Coordinates of C-alpha atoms in Angstrom, one line a residue:
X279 CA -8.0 -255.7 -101.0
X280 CA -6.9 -256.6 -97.6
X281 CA -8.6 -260.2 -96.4
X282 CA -9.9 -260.1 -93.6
X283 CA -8.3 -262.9 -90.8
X284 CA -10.9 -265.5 -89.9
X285 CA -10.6 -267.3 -86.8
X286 CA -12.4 -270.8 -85.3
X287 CA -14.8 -270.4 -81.9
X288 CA -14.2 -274.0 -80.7
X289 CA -17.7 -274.2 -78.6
X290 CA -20.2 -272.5 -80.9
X291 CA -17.8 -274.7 -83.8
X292 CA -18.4 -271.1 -86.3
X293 CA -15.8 -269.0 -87.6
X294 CA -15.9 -265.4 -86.6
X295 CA -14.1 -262.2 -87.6
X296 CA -11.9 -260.7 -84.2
X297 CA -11.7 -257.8 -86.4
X298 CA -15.9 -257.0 -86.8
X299 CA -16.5 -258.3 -83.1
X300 CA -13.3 -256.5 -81.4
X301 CA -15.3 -253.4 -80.7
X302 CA -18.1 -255.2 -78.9
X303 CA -15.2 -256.8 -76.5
X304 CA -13.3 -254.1 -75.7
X305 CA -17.1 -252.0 -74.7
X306 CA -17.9 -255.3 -72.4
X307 CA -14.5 -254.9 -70.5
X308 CA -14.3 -251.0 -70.6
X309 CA -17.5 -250.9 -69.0
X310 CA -16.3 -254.0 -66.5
X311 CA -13.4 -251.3 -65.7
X312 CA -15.8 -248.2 -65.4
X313 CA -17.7 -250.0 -63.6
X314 CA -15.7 -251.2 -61.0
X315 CA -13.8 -247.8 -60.9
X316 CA -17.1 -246.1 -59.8
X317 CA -18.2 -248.4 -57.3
X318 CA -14.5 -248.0 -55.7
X319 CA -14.9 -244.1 -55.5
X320 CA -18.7 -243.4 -55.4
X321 CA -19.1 -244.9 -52.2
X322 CA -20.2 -248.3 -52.9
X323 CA -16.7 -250.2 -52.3
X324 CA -18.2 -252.8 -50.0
X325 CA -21.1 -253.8 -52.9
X326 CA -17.6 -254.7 -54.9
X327 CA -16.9 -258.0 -53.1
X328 CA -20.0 -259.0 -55.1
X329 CA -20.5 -257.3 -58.1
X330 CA -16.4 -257.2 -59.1
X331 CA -16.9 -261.8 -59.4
X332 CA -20.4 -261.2 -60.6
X333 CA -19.5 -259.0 -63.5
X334 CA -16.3 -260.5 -64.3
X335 CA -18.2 -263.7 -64.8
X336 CA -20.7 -261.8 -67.3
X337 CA -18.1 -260.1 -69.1
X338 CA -16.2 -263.8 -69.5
X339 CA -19.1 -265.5 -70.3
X340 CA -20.0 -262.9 -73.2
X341 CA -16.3 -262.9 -74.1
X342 CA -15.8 -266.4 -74.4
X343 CA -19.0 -266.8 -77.3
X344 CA -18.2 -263.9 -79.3
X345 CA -14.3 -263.2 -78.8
X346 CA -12.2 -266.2 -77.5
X347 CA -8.9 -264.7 -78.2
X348 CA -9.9 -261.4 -75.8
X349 CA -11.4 -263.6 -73.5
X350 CA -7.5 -265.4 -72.9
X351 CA -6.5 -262.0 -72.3
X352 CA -9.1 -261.0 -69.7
X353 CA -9.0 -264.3 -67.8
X354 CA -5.2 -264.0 -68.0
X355 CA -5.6 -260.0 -66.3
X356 CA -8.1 -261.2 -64.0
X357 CA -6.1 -264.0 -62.5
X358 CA -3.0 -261.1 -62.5
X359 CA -5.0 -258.1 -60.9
X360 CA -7.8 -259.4 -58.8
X361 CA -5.5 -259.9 -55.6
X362 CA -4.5 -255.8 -56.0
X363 CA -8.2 -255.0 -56.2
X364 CA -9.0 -257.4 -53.3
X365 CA -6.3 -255.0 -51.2
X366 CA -7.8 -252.0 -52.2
X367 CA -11.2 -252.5 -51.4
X368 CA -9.9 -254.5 -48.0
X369 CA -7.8 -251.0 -47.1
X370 CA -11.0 -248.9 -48.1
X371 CA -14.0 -250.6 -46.3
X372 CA -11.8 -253.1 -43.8
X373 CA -10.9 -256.6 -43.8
X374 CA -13.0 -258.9 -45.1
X375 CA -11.9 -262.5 -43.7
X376 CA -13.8 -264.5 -46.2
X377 CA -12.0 -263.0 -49.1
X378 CA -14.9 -263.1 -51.3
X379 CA -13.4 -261.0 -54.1
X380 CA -10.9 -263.5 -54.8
X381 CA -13.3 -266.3 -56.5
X382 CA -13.8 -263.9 -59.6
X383 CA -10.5 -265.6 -61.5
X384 CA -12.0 -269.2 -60.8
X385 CA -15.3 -268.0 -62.0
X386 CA -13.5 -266.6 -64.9
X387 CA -11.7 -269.7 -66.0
X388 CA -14.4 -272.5 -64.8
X389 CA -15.8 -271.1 -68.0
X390 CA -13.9 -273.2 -70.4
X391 CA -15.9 -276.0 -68.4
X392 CA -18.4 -275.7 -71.4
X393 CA -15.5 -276.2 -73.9
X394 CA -14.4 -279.5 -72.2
X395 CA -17.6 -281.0 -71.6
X396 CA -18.5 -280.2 -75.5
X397 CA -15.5 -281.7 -77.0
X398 CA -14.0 -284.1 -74.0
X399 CA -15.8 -287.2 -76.4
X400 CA -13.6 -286.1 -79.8
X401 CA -10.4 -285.0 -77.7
X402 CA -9.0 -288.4 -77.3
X403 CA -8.9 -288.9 -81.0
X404 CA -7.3 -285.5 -81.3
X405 CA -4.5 -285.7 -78.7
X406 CA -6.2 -284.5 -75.5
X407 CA -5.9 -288.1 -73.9
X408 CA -3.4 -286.4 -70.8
X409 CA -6.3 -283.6 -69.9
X410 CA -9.0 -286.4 -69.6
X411 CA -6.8 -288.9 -67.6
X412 CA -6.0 -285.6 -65.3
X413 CA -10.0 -284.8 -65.2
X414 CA -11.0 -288.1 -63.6
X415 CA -7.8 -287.7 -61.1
X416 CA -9.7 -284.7 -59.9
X417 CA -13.3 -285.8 -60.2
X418 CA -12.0 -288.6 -58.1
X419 CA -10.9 -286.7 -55.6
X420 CA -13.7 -284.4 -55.8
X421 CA -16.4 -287.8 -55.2
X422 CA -14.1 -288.4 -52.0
X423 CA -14.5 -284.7 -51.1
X424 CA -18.1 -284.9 -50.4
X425 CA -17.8 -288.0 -48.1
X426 CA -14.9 -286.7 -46.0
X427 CA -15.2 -283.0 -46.1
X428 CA -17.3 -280.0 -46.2
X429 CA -18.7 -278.6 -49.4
X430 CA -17.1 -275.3 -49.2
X431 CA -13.8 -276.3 -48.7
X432 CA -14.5 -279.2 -51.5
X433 CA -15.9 -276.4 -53.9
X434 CA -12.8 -274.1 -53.6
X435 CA -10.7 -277.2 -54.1
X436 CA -12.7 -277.7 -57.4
X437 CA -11.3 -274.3 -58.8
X438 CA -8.0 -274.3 -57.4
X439 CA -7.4 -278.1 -59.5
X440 CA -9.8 -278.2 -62.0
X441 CA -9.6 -275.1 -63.1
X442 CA -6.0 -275.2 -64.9
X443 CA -6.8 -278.5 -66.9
X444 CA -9.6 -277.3 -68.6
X445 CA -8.3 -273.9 -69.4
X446 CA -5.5 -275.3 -70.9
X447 CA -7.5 -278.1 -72.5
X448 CA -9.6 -275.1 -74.5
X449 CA -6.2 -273.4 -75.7
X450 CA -5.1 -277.1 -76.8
X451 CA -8.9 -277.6 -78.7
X452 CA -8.1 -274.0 -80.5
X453 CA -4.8 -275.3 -82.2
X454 CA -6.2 -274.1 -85.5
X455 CA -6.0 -271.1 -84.3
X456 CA -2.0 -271.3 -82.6
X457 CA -0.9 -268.3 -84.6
X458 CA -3.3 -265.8 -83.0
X459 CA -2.8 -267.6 -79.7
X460 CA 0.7 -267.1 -79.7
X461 CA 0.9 -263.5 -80.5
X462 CA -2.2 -263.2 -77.8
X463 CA 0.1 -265.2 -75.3
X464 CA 3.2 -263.0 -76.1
X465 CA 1.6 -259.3 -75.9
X466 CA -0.3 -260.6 -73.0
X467 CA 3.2 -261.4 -70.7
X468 CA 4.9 -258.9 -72.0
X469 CA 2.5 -256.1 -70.6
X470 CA 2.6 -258.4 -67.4
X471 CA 6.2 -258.7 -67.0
X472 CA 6.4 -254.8 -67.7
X473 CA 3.1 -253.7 -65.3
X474 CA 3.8 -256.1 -62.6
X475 CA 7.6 -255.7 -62.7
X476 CA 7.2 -252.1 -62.5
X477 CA 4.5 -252.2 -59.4
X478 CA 6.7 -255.1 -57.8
X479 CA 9.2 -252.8 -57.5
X480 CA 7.1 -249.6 -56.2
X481 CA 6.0 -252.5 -53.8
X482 CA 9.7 -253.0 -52.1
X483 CA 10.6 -249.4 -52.2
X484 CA 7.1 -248.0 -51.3
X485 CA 5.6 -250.4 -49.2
X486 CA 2.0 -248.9 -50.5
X487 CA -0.7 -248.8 -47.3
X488 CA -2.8 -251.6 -49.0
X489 CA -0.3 -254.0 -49.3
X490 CA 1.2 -253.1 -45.7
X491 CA -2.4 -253.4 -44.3
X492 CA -2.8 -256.8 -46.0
X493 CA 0.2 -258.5 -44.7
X494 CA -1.0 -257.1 -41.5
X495 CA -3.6 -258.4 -41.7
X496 CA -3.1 -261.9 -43.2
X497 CA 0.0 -262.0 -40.5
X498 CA 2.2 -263.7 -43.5
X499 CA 5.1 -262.4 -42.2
X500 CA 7.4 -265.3 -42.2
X501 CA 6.5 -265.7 -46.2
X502 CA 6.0 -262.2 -47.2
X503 CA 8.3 -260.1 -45.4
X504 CA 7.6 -257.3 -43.1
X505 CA 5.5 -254.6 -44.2
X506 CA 7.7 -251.3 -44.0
X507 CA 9.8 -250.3 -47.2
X508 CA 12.6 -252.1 -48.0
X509 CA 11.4 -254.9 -46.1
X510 CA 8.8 -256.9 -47.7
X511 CA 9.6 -260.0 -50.1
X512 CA 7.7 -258.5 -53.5
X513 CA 4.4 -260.4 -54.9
X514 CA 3.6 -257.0 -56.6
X515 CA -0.3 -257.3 -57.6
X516 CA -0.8 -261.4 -57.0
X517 CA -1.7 -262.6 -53.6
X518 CA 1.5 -264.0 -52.4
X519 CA 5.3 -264.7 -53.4
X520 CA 5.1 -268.0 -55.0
X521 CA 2.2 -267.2 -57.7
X522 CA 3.8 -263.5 -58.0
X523 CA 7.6 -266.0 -59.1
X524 CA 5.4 -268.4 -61.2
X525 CA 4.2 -265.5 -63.0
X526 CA 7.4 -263.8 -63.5
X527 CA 9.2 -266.7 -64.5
X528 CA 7.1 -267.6 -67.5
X529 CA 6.7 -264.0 -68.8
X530 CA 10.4 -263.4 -68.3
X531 CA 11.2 -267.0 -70.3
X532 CA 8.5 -265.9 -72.9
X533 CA 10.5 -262.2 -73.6
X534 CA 13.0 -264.1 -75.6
X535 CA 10.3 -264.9 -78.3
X536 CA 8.8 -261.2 -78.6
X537 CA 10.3 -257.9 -80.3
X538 CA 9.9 -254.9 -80.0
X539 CA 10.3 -251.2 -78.1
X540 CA 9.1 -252.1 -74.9
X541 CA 11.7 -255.7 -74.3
X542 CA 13.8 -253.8 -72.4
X543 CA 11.9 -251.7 -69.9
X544 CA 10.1 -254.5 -69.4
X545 CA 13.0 -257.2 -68.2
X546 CA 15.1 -254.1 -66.4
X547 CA 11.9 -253.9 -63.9
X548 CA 10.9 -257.7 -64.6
X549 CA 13.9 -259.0 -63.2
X550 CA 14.3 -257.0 -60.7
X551 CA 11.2 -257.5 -59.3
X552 CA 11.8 -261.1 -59.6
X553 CA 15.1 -261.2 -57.8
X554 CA 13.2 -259.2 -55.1
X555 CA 10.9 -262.1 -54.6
X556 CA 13.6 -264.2 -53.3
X557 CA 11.9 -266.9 -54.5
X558 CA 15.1 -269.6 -54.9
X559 CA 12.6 -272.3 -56.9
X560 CA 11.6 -269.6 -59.4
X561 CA 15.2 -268.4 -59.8
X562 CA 16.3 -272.2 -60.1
X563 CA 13.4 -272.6 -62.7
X564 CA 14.0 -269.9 -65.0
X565 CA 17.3 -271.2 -65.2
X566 CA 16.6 -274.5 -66.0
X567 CA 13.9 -273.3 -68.6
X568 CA 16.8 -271.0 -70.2
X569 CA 19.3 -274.1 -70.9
X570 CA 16.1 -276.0 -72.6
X571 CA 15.4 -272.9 -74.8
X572 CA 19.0 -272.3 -75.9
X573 CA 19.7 -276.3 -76.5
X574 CA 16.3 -276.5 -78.6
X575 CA 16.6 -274.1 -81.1
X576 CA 18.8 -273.8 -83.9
X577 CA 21.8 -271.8 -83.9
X578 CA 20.7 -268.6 -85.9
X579 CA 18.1 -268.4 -82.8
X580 CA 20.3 -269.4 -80.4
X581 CA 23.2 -266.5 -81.2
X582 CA 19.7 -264.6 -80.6
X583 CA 18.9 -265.6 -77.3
X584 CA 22.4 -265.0 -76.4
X585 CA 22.7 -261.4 -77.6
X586 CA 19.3 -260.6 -75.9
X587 CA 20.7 -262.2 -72.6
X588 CA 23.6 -260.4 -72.6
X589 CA 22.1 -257.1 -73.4
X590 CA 19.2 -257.8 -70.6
X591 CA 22.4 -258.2 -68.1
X592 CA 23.7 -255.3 -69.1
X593 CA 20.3 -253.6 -68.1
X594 CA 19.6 -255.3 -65.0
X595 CA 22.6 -256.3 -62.8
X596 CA 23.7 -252.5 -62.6
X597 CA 20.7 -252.3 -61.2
X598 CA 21.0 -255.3 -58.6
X599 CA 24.2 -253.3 -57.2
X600 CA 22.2 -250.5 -55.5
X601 CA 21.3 -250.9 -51.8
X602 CA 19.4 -252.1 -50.1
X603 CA 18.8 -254.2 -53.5
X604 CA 21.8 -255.5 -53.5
X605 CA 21.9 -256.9 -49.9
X606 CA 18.7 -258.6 -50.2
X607 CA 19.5 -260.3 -52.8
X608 CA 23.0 -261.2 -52.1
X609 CA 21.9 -262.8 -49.1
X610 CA 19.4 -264.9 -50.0
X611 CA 22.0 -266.1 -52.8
X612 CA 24.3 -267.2 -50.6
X613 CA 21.7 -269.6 -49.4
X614 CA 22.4 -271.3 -52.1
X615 CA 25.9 -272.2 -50.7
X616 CA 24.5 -273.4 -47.1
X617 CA 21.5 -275.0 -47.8
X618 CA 21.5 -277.0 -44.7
X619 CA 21.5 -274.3 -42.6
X620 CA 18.3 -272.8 -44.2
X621 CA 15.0 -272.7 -42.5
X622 CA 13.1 -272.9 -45.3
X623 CA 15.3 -275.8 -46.5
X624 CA 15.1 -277.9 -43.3
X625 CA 11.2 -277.2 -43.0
X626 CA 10.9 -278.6 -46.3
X627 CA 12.9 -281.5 -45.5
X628 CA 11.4 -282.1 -42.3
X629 CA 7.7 -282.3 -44.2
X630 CA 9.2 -285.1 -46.5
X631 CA 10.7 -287.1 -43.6
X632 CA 7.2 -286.8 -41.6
X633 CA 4.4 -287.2 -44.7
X634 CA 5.8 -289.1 -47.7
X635 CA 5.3 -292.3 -45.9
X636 CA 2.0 -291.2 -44.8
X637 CA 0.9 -289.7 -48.0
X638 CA 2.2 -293.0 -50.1
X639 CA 0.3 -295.5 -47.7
X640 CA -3.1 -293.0 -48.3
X641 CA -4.4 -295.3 -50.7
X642 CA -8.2 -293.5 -51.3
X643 CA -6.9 -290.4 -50.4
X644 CA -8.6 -287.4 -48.2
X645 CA -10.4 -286.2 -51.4
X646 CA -10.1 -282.4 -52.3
X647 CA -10.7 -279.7 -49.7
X648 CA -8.9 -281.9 -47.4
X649 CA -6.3 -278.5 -47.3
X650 CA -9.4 -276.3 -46.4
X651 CA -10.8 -275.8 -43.4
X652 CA -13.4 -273.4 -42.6
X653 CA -12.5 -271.0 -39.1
X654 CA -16.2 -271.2 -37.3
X655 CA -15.1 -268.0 -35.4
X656 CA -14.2 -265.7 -38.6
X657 CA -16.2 -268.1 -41.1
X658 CA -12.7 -267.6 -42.8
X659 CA -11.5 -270.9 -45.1
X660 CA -8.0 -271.6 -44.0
X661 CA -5.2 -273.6 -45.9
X662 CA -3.3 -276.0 -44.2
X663 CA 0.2 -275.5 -46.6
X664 CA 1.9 -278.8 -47.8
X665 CA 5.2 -277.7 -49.3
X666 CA 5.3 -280.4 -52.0
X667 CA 2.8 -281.2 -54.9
X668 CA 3.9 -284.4 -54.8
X669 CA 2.9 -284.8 -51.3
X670 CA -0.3 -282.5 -51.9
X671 CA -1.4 -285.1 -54.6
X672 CA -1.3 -288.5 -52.6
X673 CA -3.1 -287.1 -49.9
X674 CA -5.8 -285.6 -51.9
X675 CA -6.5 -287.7 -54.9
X676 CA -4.7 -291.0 -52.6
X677 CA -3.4 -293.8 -55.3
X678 CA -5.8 -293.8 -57.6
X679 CA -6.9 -290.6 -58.4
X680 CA -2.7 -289.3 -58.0
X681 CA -2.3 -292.1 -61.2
X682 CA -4.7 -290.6 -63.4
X683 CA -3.5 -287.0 -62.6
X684 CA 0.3 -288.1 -62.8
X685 CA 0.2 -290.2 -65.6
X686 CA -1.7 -287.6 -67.6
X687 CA 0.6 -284.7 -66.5
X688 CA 3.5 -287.3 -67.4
X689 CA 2.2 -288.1 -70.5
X690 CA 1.8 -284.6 -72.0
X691 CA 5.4 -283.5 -70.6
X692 CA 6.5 -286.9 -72.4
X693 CA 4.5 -285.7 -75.8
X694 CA 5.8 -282.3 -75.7
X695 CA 9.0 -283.2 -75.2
X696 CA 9.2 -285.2 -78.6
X697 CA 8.0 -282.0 -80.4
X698 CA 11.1 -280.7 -83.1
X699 CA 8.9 -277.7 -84.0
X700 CA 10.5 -275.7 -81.5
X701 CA 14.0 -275.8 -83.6
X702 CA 12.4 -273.0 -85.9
X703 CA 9.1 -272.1 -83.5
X704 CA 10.9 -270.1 -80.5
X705 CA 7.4 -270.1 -78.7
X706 CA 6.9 -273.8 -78.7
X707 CA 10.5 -274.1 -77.1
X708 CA 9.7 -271.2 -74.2
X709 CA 5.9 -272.9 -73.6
X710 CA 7.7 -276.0 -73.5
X711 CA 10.4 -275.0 -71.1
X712 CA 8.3 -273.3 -69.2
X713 CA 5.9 -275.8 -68.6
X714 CA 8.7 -278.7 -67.9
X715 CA 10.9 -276.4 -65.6
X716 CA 7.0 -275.6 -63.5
X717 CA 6.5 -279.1 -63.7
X718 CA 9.6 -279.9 -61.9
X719 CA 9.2 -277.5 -59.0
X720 CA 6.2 -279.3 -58.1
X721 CA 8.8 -281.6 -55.6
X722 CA 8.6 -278.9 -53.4
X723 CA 5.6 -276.7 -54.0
X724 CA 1.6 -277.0 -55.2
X725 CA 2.7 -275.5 -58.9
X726 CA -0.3 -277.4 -60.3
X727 CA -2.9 -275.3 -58.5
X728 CA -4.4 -271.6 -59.4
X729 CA -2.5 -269.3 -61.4
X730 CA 0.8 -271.4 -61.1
X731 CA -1.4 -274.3 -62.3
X732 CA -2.5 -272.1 -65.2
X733 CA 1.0 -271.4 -66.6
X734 CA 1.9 -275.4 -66.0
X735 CA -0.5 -276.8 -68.0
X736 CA -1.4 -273.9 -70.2
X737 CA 2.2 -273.5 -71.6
X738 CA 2.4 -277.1 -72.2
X739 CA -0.9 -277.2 -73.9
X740 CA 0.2 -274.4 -76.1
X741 CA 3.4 -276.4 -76.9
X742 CA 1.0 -278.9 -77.4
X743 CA -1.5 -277.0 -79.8
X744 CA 1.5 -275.5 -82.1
X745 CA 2.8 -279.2 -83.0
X746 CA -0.6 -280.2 -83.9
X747 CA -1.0 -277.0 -86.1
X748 CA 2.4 -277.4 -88.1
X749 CA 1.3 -281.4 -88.5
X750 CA -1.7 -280.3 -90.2
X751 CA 0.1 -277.7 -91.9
X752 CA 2.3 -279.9 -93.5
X753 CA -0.6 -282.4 -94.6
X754 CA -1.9 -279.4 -96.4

């Protein structure tokens, strides 16, 4: 007789069979699908921009109390597909300015709210200390908000900083469960890395009329590329190039801990969809997060990783050789070289110069949606960019709230670091690498916010949730 595997639902505190309520989950998010593929075609796009978040909410809400482990997955596909859908409907029906569509991952991942205000009392005892220092660094910010800015803007600010830091403080409460989370977290980038690789690509060659009529549109051109084939910088189905790198960096850290069939379709289009970003931070933090894989695992793994890197270039850099591939990519390598003579370099440096003096002496801060501004023309809510977290964090949380969110941030990549679980646990090494090499790119980009945010602290609090699971292994 075959057991049956019993898993631990950390809000309703009951243990539950995914095996007996797998069918229900899998009806709620077919019918999300069907759903929105009917609306699409049977002439009710428009009606999407409001039922896609609605339903999406519903189908995570139901998820999240009767399947956690599919509701990681469909918060994790939401956040990864969302932008695409946005385009599609936006090419059907016509811009849409507001870009209403886009709060359904928020929606989706402000659900673990519940999970954090149930269990934020026992955390500290448990570990969580970091995620509750990080909290009141963004409820301070959010109290100075309200004074000195709108409420829309200081509502999307909510989601864009909260919303990481409690969905990674549910996947660190579920450490019981690690095993199933880590198998969840490995199929789920490993279908990413191959779908999104593979459309990232279709992207550069193709230039498909949705994404060419968003860039348009959005008049991103300096970030994004230009919207003919062969000419656009590739953020495949996300909303833009950093996220799109963020993404692709993790999952393509994350391939060395899976097997299987599909490795190796998956990093030939993975990679080169990554490369097409041109994304230099990403590049440099993938590379950082493979030196702190290889040096943290024993040596039986690390003859492992080696083979598998060596067999991935074999499958990708023939690849990188074909034009126009391999001029695109050559060139924005030998950037590398010439730094000083790179815009993007000398803008960066040129923010530094003008704000980090300013932002250090902004001792209350500006409070979040300080970065928002809402367009009383197009009613469209515009983001002032800040090329530096750092910079991003002392003028919206100022010196108090930046301490809390620092030192918690700090303090888990501190924790995490300590961890020797990852000499025989692969996973714990990649989650850790990946969330100390995102953690480091925050000196020159908001990596703590959205999606990026998600695979920041999320991959830390999975490092996180493993150590805790083999400690009380051990003790029993």
């Amino acid at each position: 007789m075959i057991s049956k595997q019993i898993l631990y639902n950390s809000f309703s505190q009951e243990s539950y069979s995914p095996e007996e309520r797998s069918p229900q989950g899998w009806i709620a998010i077919a019918g999300f699908l069907l759903l929105t593929i009917v609306c699409y075609f049977a002439g009710a796009t428009a009606a999407l921009r409001l039922i896609y978040p609605v339903t999406a909410l519903v189908v995570a809400v139901f998820l999240y109390l009767r399947h956690p482990i599919l509701y990681i997955g469909f918060t994790w596909w939401i956040c990864f597909l969302t932008p695409l859908a946005t385009r599609l409907v936006d090419y059907r029906v016509g811009w849409d300015p507001t870009r209403q569509m886009l709060i359904a991952p928020y929606l989706v991942v402000f659900v673990t709210i519940a999970t954090f205000l149930r269990r934020f009392k026992s955390a500290y005892y448990q570990g969580g200390l970091p995620f509750i220092l990080a909290f009141i660094g963004v409820f301070y910010g959010f109290l100075v908000g309200l004074i000195y800015n709108a409420p829309v803007p200081v509502a999307r600010g909510l989601l864009d900083w909260l919303g990481p830091i409690i969905f990674a403080f549910h996947l660190f409460i579920n450490w019981r469960d690690y095993p199933s989370y880590r198998q969840n977290f490995q199929r789920i980038f490993l279908w990413c890395v191959l779908i999104l690789g593979a459309y990232g690509v279709y992207q550069f060659v193709v230039a498909p009329e949705w994404d060419r009529y968003w860039l348009i549109e959005s008049k991103l051109f300096m970030s994004a590329g230009n919207p003919v084939p062969f000419g656009m910088r590739v953020w495949s189905t996300l909303h833009s190039v950093g996220p799109f790198g963020s993404v692709m960096q993790a999952g393509l850290l994350l391939l060395f801990t899976t097997s299987g069939s599909l490795i190796f379709p998956a990093s030939a289009v993975g990679y080169l969809s990554f490369l097409l970003t041109q994304a230099r931070t990403n590049w440099g933090g993938w590379l950082l997060g493979i030196i702190m894989i290889v040096g943290s695992v024993k040596t039986r793994i690390q003859m492992r990783l080696i083979t598998i890197i060596v067999v991935m270039a074999i499958c990708v850099v023939p690849l990188t050789t074909i034009e126009p591939i391999s001029g695109v990519v050559s060139e924005r390598l030998q950037t590398f070289s010439n730094l000083e003579e790179d815009n993007s370099f000398r803008d960066r440096s040129q923010s530094y110069d003008k704000n980090l003096s300013l932002a250090l002496s902004n001792a209350l801060g500006n409070g979040l949606g300080n970065i928002w501004k809402v367009n009383e023309k197009t009613g469209q809510i515009e983001v002032v960019v800040i090329d530096s977290g750092i910079l991003d964090m002392f003028f919206t949380l100022g010196w108090f709230g930046a301490i809390f969110y620092m030192g918690g941030l700090i303090l888990l990549i501190i924790n995490v670091s300590k961890y020797s679980e990852g000499r025989f646990d692969s996973f714990i090494s990649a989650a850790r690498a990946i969330g100390i090499s995102s953690a480091t790119q925050l000196i020159i980009g908001s990596g703590m916010l959205s999606v990026a945010g998600m695979i920041l602290w999320g991959f830390l609090a999975m490092a996180m949730a493993g150590h805790k699971y083999y400690v009380h292994q051990q003790k029993f």
